[in-house]
XYZ file of C-alpha atoms in Angstrom:
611
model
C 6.936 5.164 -39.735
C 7.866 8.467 -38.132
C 10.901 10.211 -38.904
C 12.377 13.229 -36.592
C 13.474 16.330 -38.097
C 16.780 17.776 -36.023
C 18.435 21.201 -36.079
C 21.703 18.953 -36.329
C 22.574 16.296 -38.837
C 22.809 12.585 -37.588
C 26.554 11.568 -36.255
C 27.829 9.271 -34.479
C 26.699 10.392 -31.428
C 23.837 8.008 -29.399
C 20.349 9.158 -29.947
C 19.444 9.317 -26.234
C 16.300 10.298 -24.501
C 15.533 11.664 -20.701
C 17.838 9.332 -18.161
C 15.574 6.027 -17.450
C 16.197 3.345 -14.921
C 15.968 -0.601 -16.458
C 13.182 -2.184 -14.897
C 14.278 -5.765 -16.496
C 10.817 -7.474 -17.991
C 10.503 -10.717 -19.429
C 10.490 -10.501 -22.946
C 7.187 -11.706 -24.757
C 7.049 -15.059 -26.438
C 6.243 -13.295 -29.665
C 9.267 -11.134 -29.748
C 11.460 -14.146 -28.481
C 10.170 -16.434 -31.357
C 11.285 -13.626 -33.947
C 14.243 -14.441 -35.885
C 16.890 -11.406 -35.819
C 16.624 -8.709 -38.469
C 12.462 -8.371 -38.274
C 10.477 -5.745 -37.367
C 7.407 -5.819 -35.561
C 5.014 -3.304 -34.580
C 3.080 -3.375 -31.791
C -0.017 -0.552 -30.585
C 1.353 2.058 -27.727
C -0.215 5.038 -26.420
C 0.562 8.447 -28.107
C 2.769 11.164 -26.497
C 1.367 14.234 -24.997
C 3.491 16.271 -26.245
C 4.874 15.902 -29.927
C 7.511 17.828 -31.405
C 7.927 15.966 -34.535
C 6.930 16.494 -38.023
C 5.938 13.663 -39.953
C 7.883 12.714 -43.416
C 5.664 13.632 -46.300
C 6.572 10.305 -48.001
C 9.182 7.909 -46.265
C 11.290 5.652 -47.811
C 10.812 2.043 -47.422
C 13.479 0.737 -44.365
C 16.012 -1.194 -44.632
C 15.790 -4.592 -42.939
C 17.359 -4.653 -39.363
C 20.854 -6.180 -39.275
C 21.697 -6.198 -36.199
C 18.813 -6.730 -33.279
C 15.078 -7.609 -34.017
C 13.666 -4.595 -32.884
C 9.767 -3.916 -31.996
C 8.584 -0.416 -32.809
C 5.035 0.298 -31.380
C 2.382 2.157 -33.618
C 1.340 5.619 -33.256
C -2.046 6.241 -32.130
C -4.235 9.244 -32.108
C -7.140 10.797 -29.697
C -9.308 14.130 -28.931
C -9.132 16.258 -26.344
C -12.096 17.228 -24.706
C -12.050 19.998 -22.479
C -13.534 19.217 -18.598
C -17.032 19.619 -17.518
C -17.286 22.822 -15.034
C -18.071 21.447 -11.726
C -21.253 23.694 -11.193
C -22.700 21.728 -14.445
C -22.587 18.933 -12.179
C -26.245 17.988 -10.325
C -26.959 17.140 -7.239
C -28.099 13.535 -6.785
C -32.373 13.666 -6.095
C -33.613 11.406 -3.483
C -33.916 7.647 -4.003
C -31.710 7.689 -6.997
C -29.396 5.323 -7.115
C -25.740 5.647 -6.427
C -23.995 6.771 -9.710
C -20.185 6.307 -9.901
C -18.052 8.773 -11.314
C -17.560 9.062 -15.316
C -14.571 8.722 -17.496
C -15.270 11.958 -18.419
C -14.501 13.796 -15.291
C -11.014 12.778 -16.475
C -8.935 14.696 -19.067
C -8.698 12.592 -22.357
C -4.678 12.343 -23.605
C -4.605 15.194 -26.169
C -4.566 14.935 -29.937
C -1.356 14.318 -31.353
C 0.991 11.871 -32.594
C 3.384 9.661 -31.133
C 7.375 9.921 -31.315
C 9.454 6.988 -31.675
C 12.975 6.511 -32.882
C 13.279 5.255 -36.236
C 14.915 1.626 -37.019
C 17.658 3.431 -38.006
C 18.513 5.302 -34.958
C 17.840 2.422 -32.512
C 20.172 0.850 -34.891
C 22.943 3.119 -34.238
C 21.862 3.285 -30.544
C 22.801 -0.589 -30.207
C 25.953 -0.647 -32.311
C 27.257 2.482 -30.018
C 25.874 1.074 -26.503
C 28.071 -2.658 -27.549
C 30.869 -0.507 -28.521
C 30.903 1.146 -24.995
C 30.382 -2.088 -23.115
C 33.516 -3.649 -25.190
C 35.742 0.034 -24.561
C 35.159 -1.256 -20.478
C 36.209 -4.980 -21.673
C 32.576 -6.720 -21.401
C 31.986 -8.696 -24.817
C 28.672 -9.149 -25.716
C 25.574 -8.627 -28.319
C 22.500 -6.497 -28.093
C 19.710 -8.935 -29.635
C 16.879 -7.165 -29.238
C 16.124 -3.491 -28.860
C 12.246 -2.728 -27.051
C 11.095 1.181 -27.272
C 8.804 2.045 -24.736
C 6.494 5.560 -23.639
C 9.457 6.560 -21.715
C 12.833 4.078 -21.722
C 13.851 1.562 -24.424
C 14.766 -1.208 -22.930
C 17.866 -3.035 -25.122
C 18.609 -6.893 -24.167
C 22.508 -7.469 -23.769
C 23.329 -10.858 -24.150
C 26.670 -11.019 -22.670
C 29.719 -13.448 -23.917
C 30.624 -16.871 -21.607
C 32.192 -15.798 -18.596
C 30.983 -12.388 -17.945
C 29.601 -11.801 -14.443
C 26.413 -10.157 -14.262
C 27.773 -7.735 -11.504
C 30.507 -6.632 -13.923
C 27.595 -5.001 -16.351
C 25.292 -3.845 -13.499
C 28.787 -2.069 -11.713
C 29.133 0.470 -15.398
C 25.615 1.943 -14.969
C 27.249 5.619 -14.515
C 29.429 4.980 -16.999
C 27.381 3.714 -19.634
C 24.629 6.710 -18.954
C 27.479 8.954 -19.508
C 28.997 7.744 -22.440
C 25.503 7.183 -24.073
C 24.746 11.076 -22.846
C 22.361 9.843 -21.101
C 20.810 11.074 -17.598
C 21.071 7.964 -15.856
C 20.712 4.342 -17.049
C 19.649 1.361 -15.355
C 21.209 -2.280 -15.739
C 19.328 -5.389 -14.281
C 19.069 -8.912 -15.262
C 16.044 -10.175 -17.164
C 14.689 -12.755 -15.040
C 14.614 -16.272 -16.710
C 16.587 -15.388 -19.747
C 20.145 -15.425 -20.732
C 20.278 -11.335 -21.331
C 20.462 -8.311 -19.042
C 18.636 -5.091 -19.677
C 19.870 -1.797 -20.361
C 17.679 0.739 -20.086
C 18.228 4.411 -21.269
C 15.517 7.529 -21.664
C 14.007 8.438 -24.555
C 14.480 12.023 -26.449
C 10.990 12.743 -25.966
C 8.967 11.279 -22.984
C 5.111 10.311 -23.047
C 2.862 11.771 -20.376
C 0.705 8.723 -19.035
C -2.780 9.881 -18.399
C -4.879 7.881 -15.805
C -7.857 7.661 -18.012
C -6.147 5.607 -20.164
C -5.811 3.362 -17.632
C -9.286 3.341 -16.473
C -10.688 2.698 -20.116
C -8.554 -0.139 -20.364
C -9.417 -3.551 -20.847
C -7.481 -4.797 -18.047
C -8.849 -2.317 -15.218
C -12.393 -3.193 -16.826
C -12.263 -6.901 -16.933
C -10.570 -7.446 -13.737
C -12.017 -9.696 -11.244
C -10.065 -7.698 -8.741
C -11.859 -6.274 -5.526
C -9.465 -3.640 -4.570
C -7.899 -2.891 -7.548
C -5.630 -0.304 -8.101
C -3.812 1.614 -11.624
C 0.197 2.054 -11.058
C 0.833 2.792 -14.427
C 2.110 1.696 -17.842
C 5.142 -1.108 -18.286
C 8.348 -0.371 -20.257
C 6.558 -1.876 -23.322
C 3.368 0.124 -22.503
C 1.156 -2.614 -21.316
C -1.181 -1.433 -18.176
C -0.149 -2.471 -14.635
C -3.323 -3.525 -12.575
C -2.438 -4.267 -8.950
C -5.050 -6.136 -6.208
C -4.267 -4.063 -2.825
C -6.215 -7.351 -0.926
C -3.249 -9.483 -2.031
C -0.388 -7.227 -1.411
C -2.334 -6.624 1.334
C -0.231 -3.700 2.339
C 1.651 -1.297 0.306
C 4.906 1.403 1.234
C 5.783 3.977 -1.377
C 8.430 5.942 -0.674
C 10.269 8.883 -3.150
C 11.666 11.955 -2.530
C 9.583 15.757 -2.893
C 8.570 16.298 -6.487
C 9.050 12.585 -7.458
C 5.200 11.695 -8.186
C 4.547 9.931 -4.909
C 1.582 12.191 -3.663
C 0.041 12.329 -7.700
C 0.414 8.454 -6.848
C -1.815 8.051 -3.765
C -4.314 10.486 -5.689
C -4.425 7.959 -8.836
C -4.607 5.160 -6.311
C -7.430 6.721 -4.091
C -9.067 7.312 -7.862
C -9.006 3.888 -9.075
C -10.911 2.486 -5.684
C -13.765 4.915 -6.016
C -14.454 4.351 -9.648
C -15.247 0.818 -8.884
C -16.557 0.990 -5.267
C -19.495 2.089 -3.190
C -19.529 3.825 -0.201
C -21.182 0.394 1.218
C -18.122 -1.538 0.024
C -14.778 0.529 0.834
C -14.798 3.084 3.454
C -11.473 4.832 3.450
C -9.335 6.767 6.821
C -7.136 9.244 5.288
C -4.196 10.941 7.927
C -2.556 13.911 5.809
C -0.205 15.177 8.435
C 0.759 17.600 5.426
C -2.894 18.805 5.496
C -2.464 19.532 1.732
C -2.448 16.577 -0.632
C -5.757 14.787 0.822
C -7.777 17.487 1.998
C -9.306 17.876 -1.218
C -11.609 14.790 -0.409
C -13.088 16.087 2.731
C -16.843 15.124 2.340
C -17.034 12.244 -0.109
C -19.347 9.242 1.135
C -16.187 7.152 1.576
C -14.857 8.106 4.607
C -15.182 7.225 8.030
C -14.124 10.417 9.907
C -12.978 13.787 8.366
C -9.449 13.948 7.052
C -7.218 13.412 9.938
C -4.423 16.098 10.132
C -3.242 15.820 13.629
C -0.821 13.312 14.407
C -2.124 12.849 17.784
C -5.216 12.026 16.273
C -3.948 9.867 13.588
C -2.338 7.554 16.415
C -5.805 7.385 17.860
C -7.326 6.163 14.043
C -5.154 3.646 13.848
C -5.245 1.957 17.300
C -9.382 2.517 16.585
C -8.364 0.236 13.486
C -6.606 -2.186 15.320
C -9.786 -2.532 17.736
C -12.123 -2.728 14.630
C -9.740 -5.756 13.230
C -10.028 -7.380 16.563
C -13.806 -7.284 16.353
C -13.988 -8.234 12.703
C -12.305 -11.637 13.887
C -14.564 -11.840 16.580
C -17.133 -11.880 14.630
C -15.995 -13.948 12.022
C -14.938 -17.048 14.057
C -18.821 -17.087 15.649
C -19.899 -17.662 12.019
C -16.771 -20.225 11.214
C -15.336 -18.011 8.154
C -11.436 -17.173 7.376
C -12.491 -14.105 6.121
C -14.191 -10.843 5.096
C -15.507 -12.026 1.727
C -16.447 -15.679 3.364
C -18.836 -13.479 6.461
C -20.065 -11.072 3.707
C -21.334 -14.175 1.687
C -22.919 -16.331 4.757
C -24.593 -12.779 6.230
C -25.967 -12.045 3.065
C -27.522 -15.961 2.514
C -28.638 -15.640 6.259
C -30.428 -12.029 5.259
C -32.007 -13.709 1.959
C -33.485 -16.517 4.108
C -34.529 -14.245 7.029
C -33.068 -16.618 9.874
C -31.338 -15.097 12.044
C -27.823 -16.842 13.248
C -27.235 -17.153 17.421
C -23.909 -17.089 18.627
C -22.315 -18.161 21.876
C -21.154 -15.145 23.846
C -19.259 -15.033 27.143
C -20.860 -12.507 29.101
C -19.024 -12.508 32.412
C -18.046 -14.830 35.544
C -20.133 -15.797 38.344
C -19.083 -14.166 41.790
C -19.141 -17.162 43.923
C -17.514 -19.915 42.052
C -15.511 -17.535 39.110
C -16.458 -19.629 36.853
C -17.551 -18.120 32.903
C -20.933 -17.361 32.266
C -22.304 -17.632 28.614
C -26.047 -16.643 26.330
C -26.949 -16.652 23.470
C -27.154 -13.588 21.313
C -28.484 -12.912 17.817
C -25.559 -11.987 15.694
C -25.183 -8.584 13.718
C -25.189 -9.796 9.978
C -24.615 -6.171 7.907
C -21.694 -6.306 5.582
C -18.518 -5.315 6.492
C -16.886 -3.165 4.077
C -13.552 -3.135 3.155
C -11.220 -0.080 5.026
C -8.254 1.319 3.389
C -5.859 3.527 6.211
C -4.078 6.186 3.579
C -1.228 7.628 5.292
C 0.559 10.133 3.078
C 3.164 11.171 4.920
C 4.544 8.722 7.485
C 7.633 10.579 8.586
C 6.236 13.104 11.072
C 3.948 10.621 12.833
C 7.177 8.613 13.823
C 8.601 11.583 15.106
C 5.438 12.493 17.274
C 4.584 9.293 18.507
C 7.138 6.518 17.034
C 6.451 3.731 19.402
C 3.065 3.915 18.996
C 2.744 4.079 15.368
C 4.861 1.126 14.942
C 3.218 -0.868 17.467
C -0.341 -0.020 16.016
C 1.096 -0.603 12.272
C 2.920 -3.762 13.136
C -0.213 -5.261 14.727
C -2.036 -4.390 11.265
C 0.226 -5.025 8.433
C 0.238 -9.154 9.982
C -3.594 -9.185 11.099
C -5.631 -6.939 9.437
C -5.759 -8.453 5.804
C -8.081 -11.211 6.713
C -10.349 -8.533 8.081
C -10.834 -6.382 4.975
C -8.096 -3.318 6.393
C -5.074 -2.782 4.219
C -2.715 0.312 4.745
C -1.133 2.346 2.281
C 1.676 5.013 3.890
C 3.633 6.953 2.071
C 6.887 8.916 3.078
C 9.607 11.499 1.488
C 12.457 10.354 4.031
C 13.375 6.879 3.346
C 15.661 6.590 6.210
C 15.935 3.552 8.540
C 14.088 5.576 11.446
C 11.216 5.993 9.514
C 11.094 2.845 7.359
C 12.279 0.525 10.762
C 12.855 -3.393 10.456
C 9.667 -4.088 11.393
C 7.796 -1.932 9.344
C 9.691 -3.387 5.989
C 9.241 -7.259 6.969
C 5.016 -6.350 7.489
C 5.284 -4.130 4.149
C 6.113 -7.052 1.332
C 5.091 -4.852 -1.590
C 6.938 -1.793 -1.683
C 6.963 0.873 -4.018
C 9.923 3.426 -4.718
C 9.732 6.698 -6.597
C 12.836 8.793 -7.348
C 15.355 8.797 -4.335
C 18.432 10.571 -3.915
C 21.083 8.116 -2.849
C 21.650 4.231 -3.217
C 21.342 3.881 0.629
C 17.640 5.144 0.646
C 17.197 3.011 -2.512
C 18.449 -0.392 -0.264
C 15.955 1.077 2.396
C 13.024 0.905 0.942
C 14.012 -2.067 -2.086
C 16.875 -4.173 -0.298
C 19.108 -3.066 -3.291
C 20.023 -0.039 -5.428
C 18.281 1.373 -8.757
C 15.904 3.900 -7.778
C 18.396 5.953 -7.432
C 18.447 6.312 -11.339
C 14.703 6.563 -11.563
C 13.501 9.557 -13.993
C 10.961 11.337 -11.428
C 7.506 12.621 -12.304
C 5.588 9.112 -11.580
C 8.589 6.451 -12.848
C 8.817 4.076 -10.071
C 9.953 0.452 -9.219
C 7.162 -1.757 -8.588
C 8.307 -4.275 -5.947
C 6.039 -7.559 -5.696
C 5.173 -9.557 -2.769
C 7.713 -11.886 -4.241
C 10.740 -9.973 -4.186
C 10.552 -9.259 -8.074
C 11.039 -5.841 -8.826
C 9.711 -4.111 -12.618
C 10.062 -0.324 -13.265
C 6.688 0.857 -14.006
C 5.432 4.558 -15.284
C 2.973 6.164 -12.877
C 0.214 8.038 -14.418
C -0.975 11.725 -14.171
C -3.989 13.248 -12.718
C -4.135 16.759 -12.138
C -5.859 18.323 -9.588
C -8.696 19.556 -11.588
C -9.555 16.235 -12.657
C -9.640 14.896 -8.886
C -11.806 18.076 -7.516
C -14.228 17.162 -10.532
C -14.572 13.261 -9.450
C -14.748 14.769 -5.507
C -17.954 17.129 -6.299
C -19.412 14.253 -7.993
C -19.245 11.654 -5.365
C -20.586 14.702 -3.155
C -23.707 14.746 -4.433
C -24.182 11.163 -4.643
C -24.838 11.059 -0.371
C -23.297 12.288 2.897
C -20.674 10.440 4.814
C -21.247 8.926 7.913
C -18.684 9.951 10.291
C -17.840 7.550 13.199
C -16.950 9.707 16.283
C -15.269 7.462 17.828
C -12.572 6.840 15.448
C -10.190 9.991 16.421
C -12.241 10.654 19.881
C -10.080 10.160 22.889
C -12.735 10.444 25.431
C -14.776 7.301 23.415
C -11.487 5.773 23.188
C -11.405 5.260 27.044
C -14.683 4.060 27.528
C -14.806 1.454 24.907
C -11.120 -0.210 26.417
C -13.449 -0.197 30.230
C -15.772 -2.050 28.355
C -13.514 -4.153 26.958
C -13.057 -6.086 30.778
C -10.051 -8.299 30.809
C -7.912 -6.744 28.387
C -8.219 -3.086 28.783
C -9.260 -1.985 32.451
C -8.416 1.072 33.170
C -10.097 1.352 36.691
C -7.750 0.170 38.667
C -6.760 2.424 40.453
C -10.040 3.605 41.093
C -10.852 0.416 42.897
C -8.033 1.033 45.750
C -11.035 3.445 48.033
C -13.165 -0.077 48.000
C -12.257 -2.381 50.217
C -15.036 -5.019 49.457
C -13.163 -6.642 46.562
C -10.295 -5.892 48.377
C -11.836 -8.314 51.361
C -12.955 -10.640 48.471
C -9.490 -11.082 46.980
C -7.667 -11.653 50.377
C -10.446 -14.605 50.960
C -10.062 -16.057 47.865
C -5.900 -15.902 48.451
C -6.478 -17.237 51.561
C -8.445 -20.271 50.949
C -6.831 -21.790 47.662
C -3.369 -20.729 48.783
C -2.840 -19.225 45.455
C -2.234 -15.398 44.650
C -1.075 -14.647 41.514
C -2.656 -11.584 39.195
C -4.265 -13.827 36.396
C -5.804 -16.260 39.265
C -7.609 -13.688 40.937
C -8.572 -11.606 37.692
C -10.338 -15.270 36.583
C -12.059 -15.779 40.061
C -13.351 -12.379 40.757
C -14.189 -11.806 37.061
C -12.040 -8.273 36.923
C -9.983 -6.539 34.531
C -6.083 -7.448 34.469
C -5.081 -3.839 36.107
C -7.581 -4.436 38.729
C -6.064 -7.650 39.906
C -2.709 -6.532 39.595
C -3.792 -3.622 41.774
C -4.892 -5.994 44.324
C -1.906 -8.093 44.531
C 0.217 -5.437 44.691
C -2.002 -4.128 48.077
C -1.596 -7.387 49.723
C 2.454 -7.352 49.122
C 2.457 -4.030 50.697
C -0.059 -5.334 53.641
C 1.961 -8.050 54.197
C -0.285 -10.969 52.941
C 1.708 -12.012 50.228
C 5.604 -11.822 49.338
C 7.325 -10.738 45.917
C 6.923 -13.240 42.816
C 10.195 -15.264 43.081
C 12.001 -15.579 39.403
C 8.917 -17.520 38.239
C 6.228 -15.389 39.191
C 5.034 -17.457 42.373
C 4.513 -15.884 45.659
C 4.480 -17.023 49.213
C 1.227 -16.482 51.404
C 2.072 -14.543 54.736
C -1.673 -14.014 56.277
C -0.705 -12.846 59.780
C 0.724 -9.236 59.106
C -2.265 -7.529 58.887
C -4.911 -7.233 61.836
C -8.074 -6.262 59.627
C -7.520 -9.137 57.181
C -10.551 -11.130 56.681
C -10.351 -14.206 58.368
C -10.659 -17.401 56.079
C -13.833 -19.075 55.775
C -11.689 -22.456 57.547
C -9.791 -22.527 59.774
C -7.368 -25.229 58.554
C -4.879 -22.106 56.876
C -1.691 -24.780 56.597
C-alpha cells in the first residue's frame, strides 16, 4: 500500500483528482461476487509521473466499512532511451520484410504508481452520498473502482429514483466534490449508476504498453487497432473490418491527431505492405506528412483538397472493381477471393471468367469471351482523413456523395475510412455521414450540442482532454476509454524503419485528373464522356434515327442498348432528334411520340410500312 504525503493535513474535504467523465462499465464478476467490506487488488500500469513518497513502514488497514473497494497494484519498469535513427540500417536486397520493433517505442519510465489509499476512497464515498442526499437523491455507493485516470464509484440509488434525476447533478456534483468535471451514466445491466470523478494524479498511457500486451498479441484480428486503456486499466483492442468505418471527432489539443498516429501505428506493426496499403489526405499538411515514403501507401500524402476528392472517387471506382471481381469467382468478400486466388495460384490453374465485351452493331445484342482472371491478392486499403472539415467546405457535395457510397459498400471490399474533424457541427458531420459512420469516437468537445453531434447524447463534454475519449460501438454502447501517447520521436523512428524495408509503389492514377477521365471513357455505359463529341458525326446519328424509325421506340436507354454507346451519347442523340423534329418531349412517364416527317435529310426507314 501507498500512502501520499500532503503539504495539508486530511479534512473533510473530497480527495479529488483531474475532472473525468464516467464511462459506465460493467462491473467484473469477481468484484460483483465480493461481499462488502473486502479489498482486492488487482495489477494496473504505473504512472509516469509520481509525486509520492512511499511510507517507510505502513500500518496494517482497517477493513472497508462501507463499499468493497478494488485497489490495483503498483508496478514498476525501465526506461530506455530511443535508438538514434541513423543507427538504423538500410534493408540489403532479398532480405525479408522486417516489421518495426517494440523498441522504436519509448518504454513507460521507472517509477511507481499513485493510488488513493482505502482510507481516502473511503472518505471520497461517504462525502460523494452526502452530496447526492444534500440534492434529495437517497442512495448507497457499493463499490468504489480506481482507475489510471478516473475512479469510477457505483451508486446504487434508493426505489423510486429516476435515473435522469442523478445524470441532471453532474455540474453540481463535480463542483461540490472540487472536481473538474464529473460524469454520471448508468451501468448497463446492473442496478447502479456510475459516477466518475478524476484522480489527483493522472497516469500517462504509453502505446507500447499496448502493443506488448497480450491482447494486441493474441488477437485474431486483421485490422486491429490500440484505443487505449479502460477505466479499470484493461487494454481496448478494436477490429477496424467490423466497425468497418470509424469518425473521431474532438476539439484542437484534445488528442485526436496523437489518436490517428497510434491508430496508423498499430496497423503497420502487424501488416505488410502486401496486406494494407493506406491513402492518407492531411488537408492540414502537418500531422501525416511525417509518413511520406513508407511502403504502405498508394500515392504521396494528399494535401490538396481538390485532390483528395479525386482519391476518394478513385476509391469508390477501386470498390466497384473489387466486386466485380469478386462475383466472377462467387465470393462475399475480400478474405473469401484472397483464399480461392491463392488455392488457384498453389494449383497453377488458371480460373476463366465470363466477360461482356460489347454489343453487336446489327442486332444490339451483348457480346461475351472468356478471359483468364487476375488472381493477385487484394490488400486491404485504409482512406485516413485527418481533417474532414475543410474538404466539406471545398467540395461538400462531392465528398459526401463519394463517402456515402463507401461507408455502405466498401467494407466487403477490404476499404474502411477513418476521418477525423475539430468542428463537430451538423455541416460537417451531416445525417448521412453519421447513419454510414456506426462507430464513432469523441475526444474532448466544448459544448453538449457538439457532444449530441457526434454521440446522439451529451458527456463528452466533460471529457478530461489529452487522449480521454468515449468509445462508441457499432451497437450504440458507449465506454470512456484513455487514448495512449506516442510522441513524435517515436513515430519518425518506426517511419525510417519501414523506409528501409522497400519503396512504395505509387499509383498515378489515384489523385491524377487527366487518368481520371480516361478510365470513366473506358468505362462505356456508365461514364461516357464523349458525347458531345459525337454531335460533328452524323453516321450514328443516321444509325439512331433508323433504329427509332423502325421499332417505333426512342427512348435514351433503348438506343444506348441497340447501338452499344455510352448513356451521354444516347441522350445526346435523342435530344438531336427532338430538336430535328423526329421525336417529341417525354410525356410525364418518359415516353415520346415519333414525328419522322420534319426533317428532309432523315434517313428513310429500311420499310416502308412507317404506321
Amino acid at each position: 500500500m501507498v500512502e501520499c504525503r500532503r503539504p495539508e493535513p486530511a479534512t473533510a474535504e473530497p480527495v479529488t483528482a483531474e475532472p473525468q467523465d464516467i464511462a459506465a462499465e460493467p462491473a467484473a464478476a469477481e468484484a460483483a461476487a465480493l461481499p462488502a467490506h473486502q479489498f482486492v487488488e488487482t495489477p494496473a500500469p504505473a504512472l509516469a509521473e509520481p509525486a509520492i513518497v512511499p511510507a517507510s513502514e505502513p500500518a496494517p488497514e482497517a477493513p472497508v466499512t462501507r463499499a468493497a473497494i478494488t485497489m490495483p497494484a503498483v508496478i514498476q519498469r525501465s526506461s530506455p532511451s530511443l535508438p538514434p535513427i541513423g543507427a538504423i540500417e538500410p534493408l540489403q536486397g532479398g532480405d525479408a520484410y522486417e516489421f518495426p520493433s517494440k523498441e522504436l517505442l519509448q518504454e513507460p519510465p521507472q517509477g511507481q504508481g499513485f493510488f488513493m489509499t482505502q482510507e481516502q476512497l473511503e472518505q471520497n464515498a461517504g462525502l460523494l452520498e452526502s452530496v447526492l442526499e444534500d440534492f434529495g437523491v437517497k442512495g448507497e455507493i457499493i463499490h468504489v473502482r480506481p482507475g489510471p485516470v478516473v475512479t469510477l464509484y457505483e451508486f446504487e440509488p434508493a426505489p423510486g429514483v429516476k435515473s435522469s434525476r442523478v445524470i441532471g447533478l453532474a455540474d453540481d456534483i463535480a463542483r461540490s466534490m472540487s472536481a473538474l468535471s464529473a460524469r454520471v451514466a448508468v451501468v448497463p445491466g446492473r442496478n447502479v449508476i456510475g459516477i466518475e470523478l478524476p484522480n489527483a494524479t493522472r497516469e500517462t498511457v504509453y502505446f507500447r504498453e499496448l502493443i506488448e500486451s497480450g491482447d494486441f498479441q493474441k488477437t485474431g484480428c486483421k485490422l486491429a487497432l490500440c484505443l487505449g486503456k479502460t477505466i479499470g486499466g484493461e487494454p481496448v483492442i478494436a477490429e477496424l473490418a467490423k466497425m468497418p468505418h470509424l469518425l473521431v471527432a474532438g476539439t484542437t489539443g484534445s488528442g485526436k491527431s496523437v489518436a490517428i498516429n497510434t491508430m496508423i501505428l498499430s496497423l503497420l506493426y502487424r501488416l505488410k505492405p502486401e496486406e494494407c496499403r493506406l491513402i492518407m489526405v492531411d488537408p492540414k499538411m502537418l500531422e501525416l506528412s511525417v509518413y511520406d515514403g513508407i511502403p504502405h501507401l498508394l500515392t504521396p500524402v494528399v494535401t490538396d483538397p481538390k485532390k483528395a476528392v479525386m482519391a476518394l472517387k478513385w476509391a469508390v471506382r477501386e470498390m466497384e472493381d473489387r466486386y466485380r471481381k469478386m462475383s466472377r469467382l462467387g465470393v462475399r468478400n475480400i478474405d473469401g477471393y484472397n483464399q480461392r486466388a491463392a488455392a488457384a495460384r498453389e494449383k497453377g490453374a488458371p480460373i476463366l471468367a465470363t466477360v461482356q465485351t460489347g454489343f453487336e452493331k446489327g442486332t444490339g445484342e451483348p457480346l461475351f469471351e472468356q478471359q483468364e482472371m487476375d488472381l493477385s491478392p487484394m490488400p486491404y486499403i485504409v482512406v485516413i482523413v485527418d481533417e474532414m472539415a475543410d474538404l466539406m467546405m471545398v467540395a461538400g457535395k462531392e465528398i459526401e456523395g463519394a463517402i456515402q457510397r463507401l461507408a455502405q459498400m466498401a467494407r466487403a471490399a477490404g476499404i474502411h475510412l477513418i476521418m477525423a474533424t475539430q468542428r463537430p457541427s451538423v455541416d460537417v458531420i451531416t445525417g448521412t455521414i453519421k447513419a454510414n459512420f456506426p462507430t464513432r469516437i469523441s475526444f474532448q468537445v466544448t459544448s453538449k450540442i457538439d457532444s449530441r453531434t457526434i454521440l446522439g447524447e451529451q458527456g463528452a463534454e466533460q471529457l478530461l482532454g489529452q487522449g480521454d475519449m468515449l468509445h462508441m460501438a457499432g451497437g450504440g454502447r458507449i465506454a470512456r476509454v484513455h487514448g495512449p501517447f506516442v510522441s513524435d520521436q517515436e513515430v519518425e523512428h518506426v517511419v525510417a524503419h519501414l523506409k528501409t524495408q522497400g519503396r512504395p509503389e505509387y499509383l498515378e492514377t489515384v489523385t491524377a485528373d487527366e487518368e481520371e477521365e480516361e478510365v470513366e471513357e473506358d468505362q462505356g455505359a456508365v461514364f461516357d464522356k464523349s458525347a458531345i463529341a459525337a454531335e460533328d458525326g452524323n453516321e450514328l446519328y443516321d444509325q439512331a434515327v433508323k433504329v427509332v424509325l423502325r421499332d417505333k421506340k426512342c427512348s435514351t436507354s433503348y438506343i444506348q442498348r441497340r447501338l452499344g454507346i455510352g448513356y451521354n451519347r444516347a441522350a445526346s442523340l435523342v435530344e438531336r432528334m427532338e430538336k430535328d423534329g423526329l421525336v417529341g418531349p417525354a410525356n410525364h412517364v418518359g415516353k415520346r411520340e415519333i414525328i419522322y416527317g420534319n426533317r428532309d435529310n432523315a434517313p428513310k426507314p429500311e420499310s416502308d410500312d412507317l404506321d
